[in-house]
XYZ file of C-alpha atoms in Angstrom:
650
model
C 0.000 0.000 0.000
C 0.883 3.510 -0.671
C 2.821 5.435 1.870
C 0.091 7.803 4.099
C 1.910 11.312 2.999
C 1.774 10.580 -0.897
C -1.875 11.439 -0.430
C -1.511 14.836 0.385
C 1.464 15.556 -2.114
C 0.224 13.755 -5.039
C -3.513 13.972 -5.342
C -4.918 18.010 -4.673
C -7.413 18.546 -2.066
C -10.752 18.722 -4.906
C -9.264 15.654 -6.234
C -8.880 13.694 -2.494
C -12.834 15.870 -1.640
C -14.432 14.495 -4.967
C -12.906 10.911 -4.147
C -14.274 10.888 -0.941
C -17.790 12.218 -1.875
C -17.952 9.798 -4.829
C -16.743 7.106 -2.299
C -19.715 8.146 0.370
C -22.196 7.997 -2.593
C -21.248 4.749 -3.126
C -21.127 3.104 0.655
C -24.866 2.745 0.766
C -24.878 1.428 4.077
C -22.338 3.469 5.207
C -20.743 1.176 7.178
C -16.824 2.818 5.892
C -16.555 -0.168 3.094
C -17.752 -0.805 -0.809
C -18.147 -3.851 -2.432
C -15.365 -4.903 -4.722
C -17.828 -5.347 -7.713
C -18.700 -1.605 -7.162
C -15.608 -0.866 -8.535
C -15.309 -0.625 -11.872
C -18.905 1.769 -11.094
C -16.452 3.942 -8.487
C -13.507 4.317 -10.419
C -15.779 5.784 -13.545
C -17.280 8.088 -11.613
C -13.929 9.732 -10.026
C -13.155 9.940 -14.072
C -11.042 6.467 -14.421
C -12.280 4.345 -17.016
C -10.920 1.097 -17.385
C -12.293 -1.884 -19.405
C -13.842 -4.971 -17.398
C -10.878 -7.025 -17.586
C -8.870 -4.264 -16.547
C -10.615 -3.690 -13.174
C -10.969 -7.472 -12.689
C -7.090 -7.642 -12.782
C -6.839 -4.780 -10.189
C -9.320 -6.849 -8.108
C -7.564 -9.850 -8.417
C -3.998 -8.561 -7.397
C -5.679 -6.539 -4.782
C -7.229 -9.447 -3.539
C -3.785 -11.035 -2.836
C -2.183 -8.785 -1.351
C -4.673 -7.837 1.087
C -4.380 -8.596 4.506
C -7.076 -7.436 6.370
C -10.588 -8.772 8.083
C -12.639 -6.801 5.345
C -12.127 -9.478 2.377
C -13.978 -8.180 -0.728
C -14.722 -4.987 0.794
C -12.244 -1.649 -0.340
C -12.107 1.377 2.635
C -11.522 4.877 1.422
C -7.759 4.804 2.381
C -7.551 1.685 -0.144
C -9.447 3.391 -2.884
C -7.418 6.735 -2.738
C -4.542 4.302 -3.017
C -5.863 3.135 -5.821
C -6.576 6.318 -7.511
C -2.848 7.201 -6.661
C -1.708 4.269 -8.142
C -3.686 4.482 -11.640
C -2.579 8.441 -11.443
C 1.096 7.829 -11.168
C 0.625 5.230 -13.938
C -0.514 7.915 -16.668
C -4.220 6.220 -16.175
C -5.108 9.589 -15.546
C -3.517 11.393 -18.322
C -7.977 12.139 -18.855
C -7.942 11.991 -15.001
C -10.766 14.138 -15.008
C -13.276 15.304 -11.824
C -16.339 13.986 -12.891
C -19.299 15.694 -12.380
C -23.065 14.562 -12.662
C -25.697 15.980 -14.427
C -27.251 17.531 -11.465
C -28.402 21.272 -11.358
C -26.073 22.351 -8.215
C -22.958 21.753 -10.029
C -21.069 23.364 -12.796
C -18.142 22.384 -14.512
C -14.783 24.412 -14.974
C -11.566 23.628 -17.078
C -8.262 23.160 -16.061
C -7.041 25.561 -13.152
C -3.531 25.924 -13.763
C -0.796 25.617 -15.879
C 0.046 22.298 -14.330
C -3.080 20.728 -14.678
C -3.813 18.171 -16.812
C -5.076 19.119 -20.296
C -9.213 18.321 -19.790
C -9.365 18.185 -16.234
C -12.258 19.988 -14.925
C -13.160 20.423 -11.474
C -16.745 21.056 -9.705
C -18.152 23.904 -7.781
C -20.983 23.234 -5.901
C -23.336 26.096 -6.245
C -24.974 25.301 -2.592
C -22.143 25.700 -1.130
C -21.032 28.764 -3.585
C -24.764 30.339 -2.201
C -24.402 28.999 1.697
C -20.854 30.888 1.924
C -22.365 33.952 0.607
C -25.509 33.883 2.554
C -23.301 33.293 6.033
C -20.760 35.961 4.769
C -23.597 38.417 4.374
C -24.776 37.720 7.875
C -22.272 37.631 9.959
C -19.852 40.545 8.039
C -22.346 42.713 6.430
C -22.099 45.536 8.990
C -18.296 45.708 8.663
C -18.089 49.552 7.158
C -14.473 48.001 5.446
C -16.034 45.568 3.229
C -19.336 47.856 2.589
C -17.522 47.896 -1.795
C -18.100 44.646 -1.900
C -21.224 43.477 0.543
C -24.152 42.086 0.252
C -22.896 39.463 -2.088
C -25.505 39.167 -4.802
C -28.189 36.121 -4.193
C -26.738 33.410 -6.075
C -23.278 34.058 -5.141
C -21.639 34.604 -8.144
C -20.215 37.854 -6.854
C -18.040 35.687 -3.730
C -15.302 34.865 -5.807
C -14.522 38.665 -7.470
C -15.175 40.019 -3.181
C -12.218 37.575 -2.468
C -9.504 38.965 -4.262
C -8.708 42.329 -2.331
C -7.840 39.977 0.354
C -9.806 42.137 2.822
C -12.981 39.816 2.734
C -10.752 36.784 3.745
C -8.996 38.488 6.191
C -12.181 39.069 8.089
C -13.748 36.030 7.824
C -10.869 34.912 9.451
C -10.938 36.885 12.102
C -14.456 36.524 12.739
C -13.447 32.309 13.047
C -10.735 32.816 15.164
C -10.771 36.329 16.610
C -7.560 38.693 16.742
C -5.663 35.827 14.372
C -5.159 38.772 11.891
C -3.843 42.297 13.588
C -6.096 44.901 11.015
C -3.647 47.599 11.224
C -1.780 45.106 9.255
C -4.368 44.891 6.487
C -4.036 46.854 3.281
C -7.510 48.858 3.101
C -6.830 52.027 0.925
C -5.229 52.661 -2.432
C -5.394 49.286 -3.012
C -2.894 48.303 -6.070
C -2.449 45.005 -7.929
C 1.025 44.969 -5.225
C -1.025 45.652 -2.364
C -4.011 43.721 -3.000
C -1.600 40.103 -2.865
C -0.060 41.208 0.377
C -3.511 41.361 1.792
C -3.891 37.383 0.693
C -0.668 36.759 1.358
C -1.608 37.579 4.730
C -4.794 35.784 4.417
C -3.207 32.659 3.306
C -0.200 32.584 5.463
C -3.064 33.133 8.761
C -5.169 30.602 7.066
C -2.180 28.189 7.797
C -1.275 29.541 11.227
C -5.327 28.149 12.409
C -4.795 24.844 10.995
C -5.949 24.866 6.893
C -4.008 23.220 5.278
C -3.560 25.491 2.123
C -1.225 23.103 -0.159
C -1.480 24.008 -3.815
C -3.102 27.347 -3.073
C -1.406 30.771 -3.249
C -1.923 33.941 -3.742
C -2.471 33.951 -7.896
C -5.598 31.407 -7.263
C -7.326 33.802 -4.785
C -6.673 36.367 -7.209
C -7.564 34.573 -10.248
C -10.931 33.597 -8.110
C -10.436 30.288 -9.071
C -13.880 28.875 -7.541
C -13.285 25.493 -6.415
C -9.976 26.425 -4.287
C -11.763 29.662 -2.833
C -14.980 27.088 -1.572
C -12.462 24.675 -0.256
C -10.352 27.208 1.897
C -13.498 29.693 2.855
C -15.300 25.684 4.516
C -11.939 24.961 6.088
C -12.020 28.812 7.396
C -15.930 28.663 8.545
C -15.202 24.974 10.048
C -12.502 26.200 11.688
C -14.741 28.888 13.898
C -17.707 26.821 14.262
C -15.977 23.308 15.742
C -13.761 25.945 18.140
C -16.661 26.390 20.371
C -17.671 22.945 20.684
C -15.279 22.123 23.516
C -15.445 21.923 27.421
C -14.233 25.244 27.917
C -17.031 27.147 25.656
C -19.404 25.057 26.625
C -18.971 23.027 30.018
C -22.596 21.483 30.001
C -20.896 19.025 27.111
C -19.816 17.188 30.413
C -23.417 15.960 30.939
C -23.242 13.971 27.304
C -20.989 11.708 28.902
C -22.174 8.026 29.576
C -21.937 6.229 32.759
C -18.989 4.653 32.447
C -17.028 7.742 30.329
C -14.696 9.845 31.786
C -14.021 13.921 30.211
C -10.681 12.031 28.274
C -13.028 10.185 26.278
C -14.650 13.489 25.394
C -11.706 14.695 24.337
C -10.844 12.070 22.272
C -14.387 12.435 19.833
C -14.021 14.205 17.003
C -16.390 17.855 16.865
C -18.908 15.659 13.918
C -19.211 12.933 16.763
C -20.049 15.338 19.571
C -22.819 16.646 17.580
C -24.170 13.472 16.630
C -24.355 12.922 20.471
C -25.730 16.172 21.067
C -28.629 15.539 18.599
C -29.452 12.121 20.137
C -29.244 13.778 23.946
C -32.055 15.936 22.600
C -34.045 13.323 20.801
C -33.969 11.487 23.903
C -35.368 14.354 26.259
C -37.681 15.049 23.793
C -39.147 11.488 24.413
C -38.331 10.816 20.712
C -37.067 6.679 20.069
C -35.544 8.069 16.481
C -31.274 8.158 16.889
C -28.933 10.042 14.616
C -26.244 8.392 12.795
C -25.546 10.744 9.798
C -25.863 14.173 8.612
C -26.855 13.008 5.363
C -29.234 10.032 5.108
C -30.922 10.243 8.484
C -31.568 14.009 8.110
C -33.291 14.193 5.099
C -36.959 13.579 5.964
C -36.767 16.843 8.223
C -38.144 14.930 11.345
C -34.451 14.871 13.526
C -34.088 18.561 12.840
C -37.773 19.144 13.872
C -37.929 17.459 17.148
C -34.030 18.740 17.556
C -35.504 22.594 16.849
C -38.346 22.061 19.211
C -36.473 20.782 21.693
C -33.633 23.443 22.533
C -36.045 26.265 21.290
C -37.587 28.079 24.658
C -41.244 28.327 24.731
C -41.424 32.104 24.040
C -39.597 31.117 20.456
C -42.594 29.409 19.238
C -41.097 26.853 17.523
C -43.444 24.150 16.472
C -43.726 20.536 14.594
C -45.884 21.870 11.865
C -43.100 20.530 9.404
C -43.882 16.787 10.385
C -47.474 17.450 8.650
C -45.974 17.395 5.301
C -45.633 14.978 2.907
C -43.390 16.334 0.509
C -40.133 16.133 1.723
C -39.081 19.910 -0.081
C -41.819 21.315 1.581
C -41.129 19.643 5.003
C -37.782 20.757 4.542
C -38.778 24.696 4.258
C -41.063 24.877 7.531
C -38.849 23.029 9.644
C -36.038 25.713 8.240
C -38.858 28.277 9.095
C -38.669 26.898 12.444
C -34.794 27.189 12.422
C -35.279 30.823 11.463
C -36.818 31.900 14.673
C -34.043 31.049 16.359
C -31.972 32.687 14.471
C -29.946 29.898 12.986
C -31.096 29.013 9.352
C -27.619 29.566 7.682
C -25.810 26.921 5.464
C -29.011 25.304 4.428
C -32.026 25.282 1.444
C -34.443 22.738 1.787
C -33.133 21.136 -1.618
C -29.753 20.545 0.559
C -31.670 19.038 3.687
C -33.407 16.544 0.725
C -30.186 15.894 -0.928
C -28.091 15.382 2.347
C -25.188 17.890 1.462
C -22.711 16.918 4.370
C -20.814 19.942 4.842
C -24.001 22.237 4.603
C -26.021 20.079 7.414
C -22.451 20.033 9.667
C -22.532 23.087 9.542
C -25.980 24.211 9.903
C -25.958 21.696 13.297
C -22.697 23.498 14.444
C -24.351 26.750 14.174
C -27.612 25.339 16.158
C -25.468 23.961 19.092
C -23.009 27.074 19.237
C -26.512 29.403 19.536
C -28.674 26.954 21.229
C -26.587 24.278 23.328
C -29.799 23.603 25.456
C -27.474 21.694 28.133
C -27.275 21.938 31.975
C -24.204 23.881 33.243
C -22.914 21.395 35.780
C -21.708 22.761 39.453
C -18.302 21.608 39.207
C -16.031 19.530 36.571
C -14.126 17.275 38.348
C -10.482 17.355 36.583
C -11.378 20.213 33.480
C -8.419 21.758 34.433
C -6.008 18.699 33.053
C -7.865 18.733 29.546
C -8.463 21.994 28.719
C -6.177 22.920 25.442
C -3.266 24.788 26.420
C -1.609 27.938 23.721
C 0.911 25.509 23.083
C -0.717 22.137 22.747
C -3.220 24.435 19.864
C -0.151 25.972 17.955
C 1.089 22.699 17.983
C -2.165 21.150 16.830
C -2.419 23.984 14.218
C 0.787 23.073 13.022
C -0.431 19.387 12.354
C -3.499 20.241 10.343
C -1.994 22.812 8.524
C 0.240 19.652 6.920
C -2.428 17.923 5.809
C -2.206 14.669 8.173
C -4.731 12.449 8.419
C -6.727 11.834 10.289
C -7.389 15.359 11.840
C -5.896 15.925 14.289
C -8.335 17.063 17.455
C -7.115 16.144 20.763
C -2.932 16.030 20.919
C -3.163 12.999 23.449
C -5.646 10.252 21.671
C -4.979 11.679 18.311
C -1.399 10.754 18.164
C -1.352 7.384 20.381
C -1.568 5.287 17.491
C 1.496 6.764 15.864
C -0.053 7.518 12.146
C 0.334 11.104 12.253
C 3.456 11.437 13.889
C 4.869 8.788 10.849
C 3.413 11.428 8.419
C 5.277 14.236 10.286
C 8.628 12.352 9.988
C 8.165 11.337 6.718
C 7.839 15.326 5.885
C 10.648 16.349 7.319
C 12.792 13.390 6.035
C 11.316 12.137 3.114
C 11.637 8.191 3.295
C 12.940 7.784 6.644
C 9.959 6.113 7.193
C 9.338 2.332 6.284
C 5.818 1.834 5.649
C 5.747 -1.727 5.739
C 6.842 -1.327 9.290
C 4.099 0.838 9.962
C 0.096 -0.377 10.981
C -1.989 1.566 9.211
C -5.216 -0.520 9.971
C -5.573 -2.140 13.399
C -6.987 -5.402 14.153
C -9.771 -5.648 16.905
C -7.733 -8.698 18.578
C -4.414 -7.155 18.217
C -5.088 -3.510 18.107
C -3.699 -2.235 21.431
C -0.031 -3.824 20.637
C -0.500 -2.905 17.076
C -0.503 0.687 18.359
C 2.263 0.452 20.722
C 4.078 -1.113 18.234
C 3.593 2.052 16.030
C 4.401 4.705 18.803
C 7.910 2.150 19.767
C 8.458 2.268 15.925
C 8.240 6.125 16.093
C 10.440 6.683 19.125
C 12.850 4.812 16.756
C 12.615 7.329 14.029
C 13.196 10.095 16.417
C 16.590 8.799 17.731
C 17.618 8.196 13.544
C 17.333 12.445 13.609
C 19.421 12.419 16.942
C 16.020 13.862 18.742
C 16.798 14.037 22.751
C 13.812 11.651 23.729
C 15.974 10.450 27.034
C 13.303 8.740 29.237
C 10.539 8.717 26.494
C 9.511 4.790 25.050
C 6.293 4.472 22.609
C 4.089 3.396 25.747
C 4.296 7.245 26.799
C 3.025 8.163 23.372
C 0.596 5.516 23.522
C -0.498 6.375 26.786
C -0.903 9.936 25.808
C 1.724 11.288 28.459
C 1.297 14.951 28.203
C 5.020 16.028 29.177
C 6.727 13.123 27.263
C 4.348 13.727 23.973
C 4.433 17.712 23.712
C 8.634 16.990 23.968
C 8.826 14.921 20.940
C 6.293 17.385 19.094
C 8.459 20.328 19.551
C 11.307 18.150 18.434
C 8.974 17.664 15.150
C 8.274 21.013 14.519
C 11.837 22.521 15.232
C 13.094 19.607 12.897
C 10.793 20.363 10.020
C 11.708 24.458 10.444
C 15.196 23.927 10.257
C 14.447 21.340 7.602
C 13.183 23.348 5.042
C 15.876 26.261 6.453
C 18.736 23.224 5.270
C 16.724 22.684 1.775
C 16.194 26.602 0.995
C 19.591 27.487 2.241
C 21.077 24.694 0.310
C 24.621 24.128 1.246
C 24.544 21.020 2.100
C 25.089 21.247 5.887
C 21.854 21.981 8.275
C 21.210 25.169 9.877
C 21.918 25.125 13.560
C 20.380 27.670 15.970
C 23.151 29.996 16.649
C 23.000 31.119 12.872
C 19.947 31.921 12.938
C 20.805 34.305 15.474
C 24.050 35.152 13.375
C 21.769 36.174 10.734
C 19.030 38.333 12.194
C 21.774 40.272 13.852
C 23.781 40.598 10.532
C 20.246 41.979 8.372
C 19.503 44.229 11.652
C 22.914 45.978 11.286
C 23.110 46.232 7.300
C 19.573 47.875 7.332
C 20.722 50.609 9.990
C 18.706 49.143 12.837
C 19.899 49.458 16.446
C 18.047 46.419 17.787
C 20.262 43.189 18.361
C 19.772 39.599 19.573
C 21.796 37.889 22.213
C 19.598 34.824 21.938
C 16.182 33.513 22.273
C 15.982 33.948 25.798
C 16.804 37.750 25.394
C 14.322 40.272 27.211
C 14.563 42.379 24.456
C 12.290 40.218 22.465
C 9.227 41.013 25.000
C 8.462 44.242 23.506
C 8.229 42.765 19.915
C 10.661 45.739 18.646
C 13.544 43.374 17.061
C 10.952 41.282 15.358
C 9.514 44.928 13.708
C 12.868 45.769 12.756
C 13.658 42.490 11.330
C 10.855 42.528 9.415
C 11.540 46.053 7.758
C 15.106 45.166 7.592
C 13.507 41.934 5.350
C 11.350 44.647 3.339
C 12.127 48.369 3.829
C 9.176 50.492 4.348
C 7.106 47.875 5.181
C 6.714 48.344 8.843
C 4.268 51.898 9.782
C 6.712 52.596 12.982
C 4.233 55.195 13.837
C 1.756 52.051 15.208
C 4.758 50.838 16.811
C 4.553 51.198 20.647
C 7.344 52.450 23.218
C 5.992 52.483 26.877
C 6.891 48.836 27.403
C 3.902 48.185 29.248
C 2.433 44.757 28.929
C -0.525 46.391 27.012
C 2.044 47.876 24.376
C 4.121 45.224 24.163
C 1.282 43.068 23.200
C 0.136 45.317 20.685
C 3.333 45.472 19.141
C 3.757 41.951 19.004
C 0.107 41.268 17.355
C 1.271 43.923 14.534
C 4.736 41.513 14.067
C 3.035 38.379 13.734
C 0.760 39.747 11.269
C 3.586 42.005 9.311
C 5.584 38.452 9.133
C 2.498 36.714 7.674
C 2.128 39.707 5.343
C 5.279 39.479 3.671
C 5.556 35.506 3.735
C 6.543 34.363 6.433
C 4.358 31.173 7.759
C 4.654 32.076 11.271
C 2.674 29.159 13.952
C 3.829 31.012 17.171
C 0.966 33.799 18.871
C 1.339 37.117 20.056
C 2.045 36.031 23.903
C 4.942 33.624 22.694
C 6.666 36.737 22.002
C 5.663 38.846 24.896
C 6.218 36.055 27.345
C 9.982 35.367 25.424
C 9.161 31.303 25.158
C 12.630 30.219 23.385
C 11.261 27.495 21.116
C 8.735 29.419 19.391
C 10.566 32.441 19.534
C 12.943 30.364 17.756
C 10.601 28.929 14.924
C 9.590 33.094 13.942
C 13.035 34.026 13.271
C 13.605 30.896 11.427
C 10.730 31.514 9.381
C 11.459 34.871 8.266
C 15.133 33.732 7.695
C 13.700 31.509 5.145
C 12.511 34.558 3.079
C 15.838 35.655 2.191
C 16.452 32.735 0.540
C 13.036 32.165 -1.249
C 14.891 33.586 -4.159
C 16.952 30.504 -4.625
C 14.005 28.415 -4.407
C 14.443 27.396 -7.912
C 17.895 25.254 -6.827
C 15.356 23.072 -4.756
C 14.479 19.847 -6.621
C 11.752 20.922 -8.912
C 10.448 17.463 -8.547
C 9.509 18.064 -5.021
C 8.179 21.799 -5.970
C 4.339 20.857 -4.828
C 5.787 18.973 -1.756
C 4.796 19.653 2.001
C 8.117 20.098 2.641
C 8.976 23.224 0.331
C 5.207 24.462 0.212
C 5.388 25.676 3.540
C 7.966 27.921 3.261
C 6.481 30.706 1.674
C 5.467 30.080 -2.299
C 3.203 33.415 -1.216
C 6.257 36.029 -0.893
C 7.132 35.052 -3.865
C 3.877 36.601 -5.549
C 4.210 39.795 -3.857
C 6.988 39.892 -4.924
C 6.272 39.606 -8.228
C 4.049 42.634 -8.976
């Protein structure tokens, strides 16, 4: 089977999204599994066609080599790899996205200049509409975007409001609030020049929340290129509506918990499982037998969302089960969403995409419910809430993750990584083929799954001791175990390994770039530009008022920094400011910054570290051509910052 990464650099995110929906279409009973003889049916419809004896031959040496309980059954992991496979093979030189004749899609050619003569790729116009609709809502007041809101009705207008970069800026902001300093946001005399700054900035803070923004830059937004803007605005809006569906926003999520649960195994659900329980706890107060499963199938007669609506609504909304009187399932669909409306909390969905079970539109609309109307009990105390709660570095670090396209998602640090998957993907980006796949589990067995997994996390102790990691007093079982301490050590060894990584492959002298000259360096561009700031080292106080991270950055690109925002007083409320306008001013010229504002206020070394690293990598994003071109859509050079490279091209 095909090495875990090679999804994420080899097929694009539409390409893995249409894979997956055609894959969901097919798994009728949605159980995770299709029939082999569906095959031949799956692979035309992602835009392979192959003649019968072709696709019996792939069945037949499929069949032998696999090795699993599910005989005669393909998961989605198994038919990406498959797709990869008949890619890599020139199967795909028509590789096309398919799309059906349905009335919510259209069809549009090749994207880029390295696509594929033919392919096309889909936009789905309810999702095209639901952005627009929620943008309108929740940003229409903002007197900065008043050129370019209300976006018409049928959202054909969202993908020309996107490329000022001022639009995406604020939606994310209004996801994750204060990610984006606005002083740093170009809002007047907006040129070609200063218009791809603003996405630069957009993109590079896209990143910094966890999107993971492979094969997008700044050209794309600019070009409006439809199917790239729908897939990062959902990863944006999914962003902001799953970060309030935790213990700390809402604390009554404790009383979802089953008898014999504990708040860890919480934690450990993903945000689509918590609402799924969240839907059923209402059902079940509402004295209703009907369960939940889905957010497609099961929610397309209207009656979950009715019962759901009437059940968190308070009696003054006068919210009723009118909808359940209908026959016609369009029409059912519209007064239950009538229903949702006096609450508030009708956005993301039509009635044609309650019929038609349109996943992200029903997460989403379900998200919005529970972050307006939770409906649960606020329990007295939380026994142990302090333990779990996400910490600023255990979310950069989680950011960090997603932003690299792992898979699965990563959630919660601790029962996310115990199984070792992720952290193999990590390695295998920051040291292409150190990992040995064969070595690896990548399904578990029910018998044998708890030593599969501890095999996996012993397996990837090993692989941190090949890059001379310190991981003294650290064995897989910690991993496995989900030992706080012990795990965030080996994922700042990760994440300083892949910075200086792609320092070593941009630099490219052959030798890897140790701390000290990155110091070296930021002292050395400080004095050539004039600037009377210095750095001892990454413990040095003198980074707390964000001033040598300004400097640097002007000293990167003169005149970029407005020193009359910049703040002198050293208070703590200065200082802060001052370091929100860095972060953002690093962003803006490139610079794919993970740490936060208080990692600079608060001088922690390690992520202090990883900012001047990744502005050091600018200066040699000019040489970026000497880097294998093979590897030019790779994780491990996309990172760096593809997006400076725009602005500066203008």
């Amino acid at each position: 089977m095909a090495a875990l990464n090679k999804f994420t650099k080899t097929l694009s995110i539409d390409e893995k999204a249409e894979i997956k929906e055609k894959f969901t279409e097919l798994d009728a009973n949605k159980d995770g599994f299709i029939d082999l003889h569906e095959l031949k049916d799956a692979l035309n419809q992602v835009g392979f066609k192959l003649a019968g004896y072709q696709v019996r031959e792939m069945i037949d040496e499929f069949k032998s080599k696999q090795r699993t309980a599910h005989q005669g059954k393909l998961n989605l992991e198994e038919f990406e790899t498959l797709c990869l496979d008949l890619k890599s093979k020139d199967v795909a030189s028509t590789f096309k996205t398919v799309v059906s004749k349905k009335e919510n899609l259209e069809t549009l050619g090749g994207m880029s200049s390295i696509s594929s003569e033919g392919t096309t790729h889909s936009v789905r116009l309810e999702e095209q509409l639901a952005f627009s609709d929620w943008i309108n809502s929740n940003l229409g007041h903002d007197k900065d975007l008043q050129h370019l809101l209300p976006i018409d009705g049928e959202g054909k207008r969202l993908y020309q409001s996107i490329k000022d970069g001022i639009l995406l800026c604020k939606i994310i902001n209004h996801s994750c609030p204060d990610t984006i300093d606005e002083r740093a946001i170009n809002k007047k005399n907006l040129t070609v020049y200063r218009e791809f700054e603003n996405l630069t900035l957009a993109l590079v803070s896209s990143q910094a929340i966890g999107c993971n923004i492979v094969n997008i830059d700044a050209h794309d937004l600019a070009k409006g290129k439809p199917h790239l803007v729908l897939g990062l605005l959902w990863q944006i809006i999914r962003i902001g509506l799953f970060s309030h569906i935790t213990l700390d926003s809402c604390p009554g999520l404790a009383g979802l918990l089953f008898d014999n649960e504990r708040l860890e195994d919480l934690m450990k659900m993903s945000p689509e499982a918590i609402l799924l329980r969240w839907v059923n706890h209402h059902l079940e107060r509402a004295g209703i037998s009907r369960r939940c499963t889905n957010f497609q199938s099961d929610i397309v007669d209207s009656e979950i969302y009715s019962h759901l609506l009437k059940q968190i609504a308070g009696n003054d909304a006068d919210v009723n089960l009118d909808a359940l009187r209908e026959s016609d399932l369009q029409s059912r669909a519209e007064i239950m969403l009538q229903q949702a409306a006096k609450l508030n909390c009708r956005s993301f969905l039509t009635p044609q995409d309650v019929v038609n079970g349109v996943y992200k539109l029903n997460l989403a609309f379900v998200a919005n419910l529970f972050n307006n109307h939770p409906g649960l009990d606020k329990p007295e105390q939380i026994e142990g809430l302090e333990s779990i709660e996400e910490t600023r570095e255990e979310k950069t670090y989680r950011n960090w993750m997603n932003s690299m396209g792992v898979s699965p998602h990563v959630n919660w640090l601790y029962s996310d990584l115990a199984d070792g998957l992720v952290i193999f993907q990590l390695f295998d980006v920051i040291k292409p083929g150190i990992v040995n796949w064969n070595k690896v589990h990548k399904r578990f067995t029910p018998l044998r799954k708890f030593m599969e997994k501890l095999e996996n996390c012993n397996y990837a102790v090993d692989l941190g001791k090949q890059l001379k990691f310190s991981l003294v007093g650290i064995a897989g079982q910690d991993l496995n175990d989900g030992n706080a301490t012990l795990t965030l050590a080996l994922i700042w060894q990760l994440m300083r390994a892949y910075t200086l990584s792609i320092l070593s492959r941009l630099a490219n002298t052959g030798n890897p770039i140790i701390e000290k000259e990155i110091v070296q360096w930021v002292n050395n561009r400080l004095a050539e530009a004039g600037k009377q700031s210095q750095l001892r080292n990454f413990n040095d106080p003198a980074i707390a008022d964000g001033k040598i991270v300004i400097d640097l950055i002007d000293a990167i690109k003169e005149g970029s920094i407005n020193y009359e925002l910049v703040r002198t007083s050293g208070t703590q409320e200065d200082n802060l400011a001052n370091a929100k306008y860095a972060i953002s001013m690093a962003r803006k010229i490139g610079a794919r910054v993970y740490a936060l504002p208080e990692d600079i206020t608060e001088v922690k070394p390690k992520m202090v570290m990883t900012v001047f690293a990744c502005m050091m990598a600018l200066d040699y994003v000019p040489n970026m051509d000497s880097v294998d071109q093979n590897n030019h859509n790779s994780a491990t050079v996309a990172p760096v910052a593809p997006v400076a490279v725009v602005s500066n091209s203008n």
